[in-house]
CSV table of C-alpha atoms in Angstrom, one decimal:
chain,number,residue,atom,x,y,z
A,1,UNK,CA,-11.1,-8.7,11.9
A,2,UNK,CA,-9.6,-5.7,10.1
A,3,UNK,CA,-11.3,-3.1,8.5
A,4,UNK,CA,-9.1,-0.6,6.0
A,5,UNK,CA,-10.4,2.6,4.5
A,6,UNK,CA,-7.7,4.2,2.1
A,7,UNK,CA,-8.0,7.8,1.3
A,8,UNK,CA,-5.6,10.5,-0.4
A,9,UNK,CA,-5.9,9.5,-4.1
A,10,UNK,CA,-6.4,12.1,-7.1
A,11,UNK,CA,-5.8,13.5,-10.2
A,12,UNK,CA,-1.7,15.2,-10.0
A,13,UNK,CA,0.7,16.1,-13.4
A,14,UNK,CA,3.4,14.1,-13.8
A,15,UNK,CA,6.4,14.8,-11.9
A,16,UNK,CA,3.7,15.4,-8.8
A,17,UNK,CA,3.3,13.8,-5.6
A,18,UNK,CA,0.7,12.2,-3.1
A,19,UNK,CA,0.3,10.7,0.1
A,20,UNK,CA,-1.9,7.9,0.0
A,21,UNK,CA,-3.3,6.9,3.6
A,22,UNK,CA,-5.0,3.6,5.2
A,23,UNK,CA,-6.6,3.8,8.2
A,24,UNK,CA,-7.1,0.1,10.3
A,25,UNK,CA,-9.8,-0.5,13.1
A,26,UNK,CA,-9.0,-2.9,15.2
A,27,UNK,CA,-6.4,-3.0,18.4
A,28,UNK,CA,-3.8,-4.8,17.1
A,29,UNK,CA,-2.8,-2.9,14.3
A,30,UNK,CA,1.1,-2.8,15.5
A,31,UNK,CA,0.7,-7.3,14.5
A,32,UNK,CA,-0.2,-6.4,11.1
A,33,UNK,CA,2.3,-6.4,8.1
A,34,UNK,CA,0.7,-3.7,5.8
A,35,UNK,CA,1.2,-3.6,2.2
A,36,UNK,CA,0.2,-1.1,-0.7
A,37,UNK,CA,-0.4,-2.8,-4.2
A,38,UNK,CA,-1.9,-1.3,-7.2
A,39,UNK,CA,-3.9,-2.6,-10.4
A,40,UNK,CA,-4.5,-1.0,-13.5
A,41,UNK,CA,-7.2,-1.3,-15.8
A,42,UNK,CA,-6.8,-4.8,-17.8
A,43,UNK,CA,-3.5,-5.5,-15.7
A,44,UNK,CA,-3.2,-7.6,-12.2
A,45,UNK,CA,-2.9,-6.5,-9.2
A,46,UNK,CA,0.7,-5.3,-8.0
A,47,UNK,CA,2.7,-5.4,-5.3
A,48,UNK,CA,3.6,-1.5,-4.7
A,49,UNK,CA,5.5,-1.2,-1.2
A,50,UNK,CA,5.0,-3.4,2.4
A,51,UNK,CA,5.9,-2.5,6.0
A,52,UNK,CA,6.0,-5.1,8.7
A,53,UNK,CA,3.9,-4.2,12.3
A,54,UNK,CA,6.6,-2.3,13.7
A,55,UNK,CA,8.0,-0.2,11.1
A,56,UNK,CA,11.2,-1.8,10.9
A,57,UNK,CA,11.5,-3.6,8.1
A,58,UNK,CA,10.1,-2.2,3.7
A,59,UNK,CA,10.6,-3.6,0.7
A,60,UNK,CA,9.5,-1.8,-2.7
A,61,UNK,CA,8.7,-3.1,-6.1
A,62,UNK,CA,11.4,-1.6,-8.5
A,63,UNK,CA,9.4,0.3,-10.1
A,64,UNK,CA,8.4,2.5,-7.0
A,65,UNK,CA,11.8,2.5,-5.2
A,66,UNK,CA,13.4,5.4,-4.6
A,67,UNK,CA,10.2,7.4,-5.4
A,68,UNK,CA,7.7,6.2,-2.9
A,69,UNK,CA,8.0,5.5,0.7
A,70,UNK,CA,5.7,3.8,2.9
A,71,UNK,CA,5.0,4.2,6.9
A,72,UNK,CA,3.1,4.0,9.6
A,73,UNK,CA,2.0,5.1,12.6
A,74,UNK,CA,0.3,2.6,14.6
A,75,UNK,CA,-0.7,4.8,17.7
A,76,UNK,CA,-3.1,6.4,15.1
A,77,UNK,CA,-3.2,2.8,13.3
A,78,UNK,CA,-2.8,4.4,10.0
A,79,UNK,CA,0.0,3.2,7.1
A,80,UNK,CA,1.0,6.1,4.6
A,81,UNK,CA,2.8,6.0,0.7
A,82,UNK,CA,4.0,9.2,0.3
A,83,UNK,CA,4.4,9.1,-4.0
A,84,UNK,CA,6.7,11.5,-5.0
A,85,UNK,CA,7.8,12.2,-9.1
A,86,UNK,CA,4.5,10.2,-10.4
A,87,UNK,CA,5.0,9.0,-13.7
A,88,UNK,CA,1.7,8.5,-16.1
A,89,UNK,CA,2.7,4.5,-15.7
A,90,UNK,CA,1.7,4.9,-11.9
A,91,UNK,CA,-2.0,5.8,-12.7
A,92,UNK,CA,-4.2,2.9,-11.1
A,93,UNK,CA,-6.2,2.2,-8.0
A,94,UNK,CA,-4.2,1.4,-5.1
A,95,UNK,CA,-5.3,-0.4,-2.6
A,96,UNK,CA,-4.3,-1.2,0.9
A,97,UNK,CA,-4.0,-4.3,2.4
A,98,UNK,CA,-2.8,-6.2,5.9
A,99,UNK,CA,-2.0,-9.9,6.8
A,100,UNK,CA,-1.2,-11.0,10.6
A,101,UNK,CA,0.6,-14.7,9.8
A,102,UNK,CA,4.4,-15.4,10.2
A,103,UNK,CA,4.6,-17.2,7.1
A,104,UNK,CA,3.2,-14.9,4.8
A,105,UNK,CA,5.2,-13.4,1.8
A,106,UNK,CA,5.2,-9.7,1.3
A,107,UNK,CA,5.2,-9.2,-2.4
A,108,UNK,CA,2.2,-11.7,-2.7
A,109,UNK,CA,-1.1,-10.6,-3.1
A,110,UNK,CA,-2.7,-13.8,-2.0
A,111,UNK,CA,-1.0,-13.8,1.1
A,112,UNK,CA,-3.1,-10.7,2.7
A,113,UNK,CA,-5.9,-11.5,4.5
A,114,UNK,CA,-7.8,-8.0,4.2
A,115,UNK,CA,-8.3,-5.2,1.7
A,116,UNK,CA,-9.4,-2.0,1.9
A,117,UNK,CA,-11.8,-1.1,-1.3
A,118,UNK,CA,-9.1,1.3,-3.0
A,119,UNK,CA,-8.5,4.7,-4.0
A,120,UNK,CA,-7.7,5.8,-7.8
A,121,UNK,CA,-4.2,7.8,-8.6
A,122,UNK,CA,-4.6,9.6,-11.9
A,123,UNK,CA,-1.4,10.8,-13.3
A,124,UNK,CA,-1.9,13.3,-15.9
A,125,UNK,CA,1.4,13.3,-18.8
């Protein structure tokens, strides 16, 4: 079992940045692909950014690539987005979320077994 508490979200101008953060319990938090997705008001859910337990391997939604960057640092068992040149279309909750199976696909929401209870990113035009 996996706990996740994200913190970090706000209110920022366009153009601004933020580092959203998502801190796990548990001991195994290096076997845990970690993902960021987002969802805004009458929209789905939406894959944002996903690291696997390691670190070594990201992949990014287009929309987000080359603007956000995800991490993590599992001796503090915490994954990061650092958001960077926030456009108004960014504004949603974001929420972080983990899955521990070999099989499981990155991008898709279903796939992740737990879910933090999100934090709202406001970006003001």
């Amino acid at each position: 079992q996996v706990q996740l508490v994200e913190s970090g979200g706000g209110l920022v101008q366009a153009g601004g940045s933020l580092r959203l953060s998502c801190a796990a319990s548990g001991r195994t938090f290096s076997s845990y692909r970690m993902g960021w997705f987002r969802q805004a008001p009458g929209k789905e859910r939406e894959f944002v950014a996903s690291i696997s337990g390691r670190g070594g391997s990201t992949h990014y939604a287009d929309s987000v690539k080359g603007r956000f960057t995800i991490s993590r640092d599992n001796a503090k068992n915490t994954v990061y987005l650092q958001m960077n040149s926030l456009k108004f279309e960014d504004t949603a909750v974001y929420y972080c979320a983990a899955y521990q199976r070999l099989s499981g696909t990155y991008y898709n929401p279903k796939d992740y077994d737990y879910w933090g209870q999100g934090t709202q990113v406001t970006v003001s035009s």
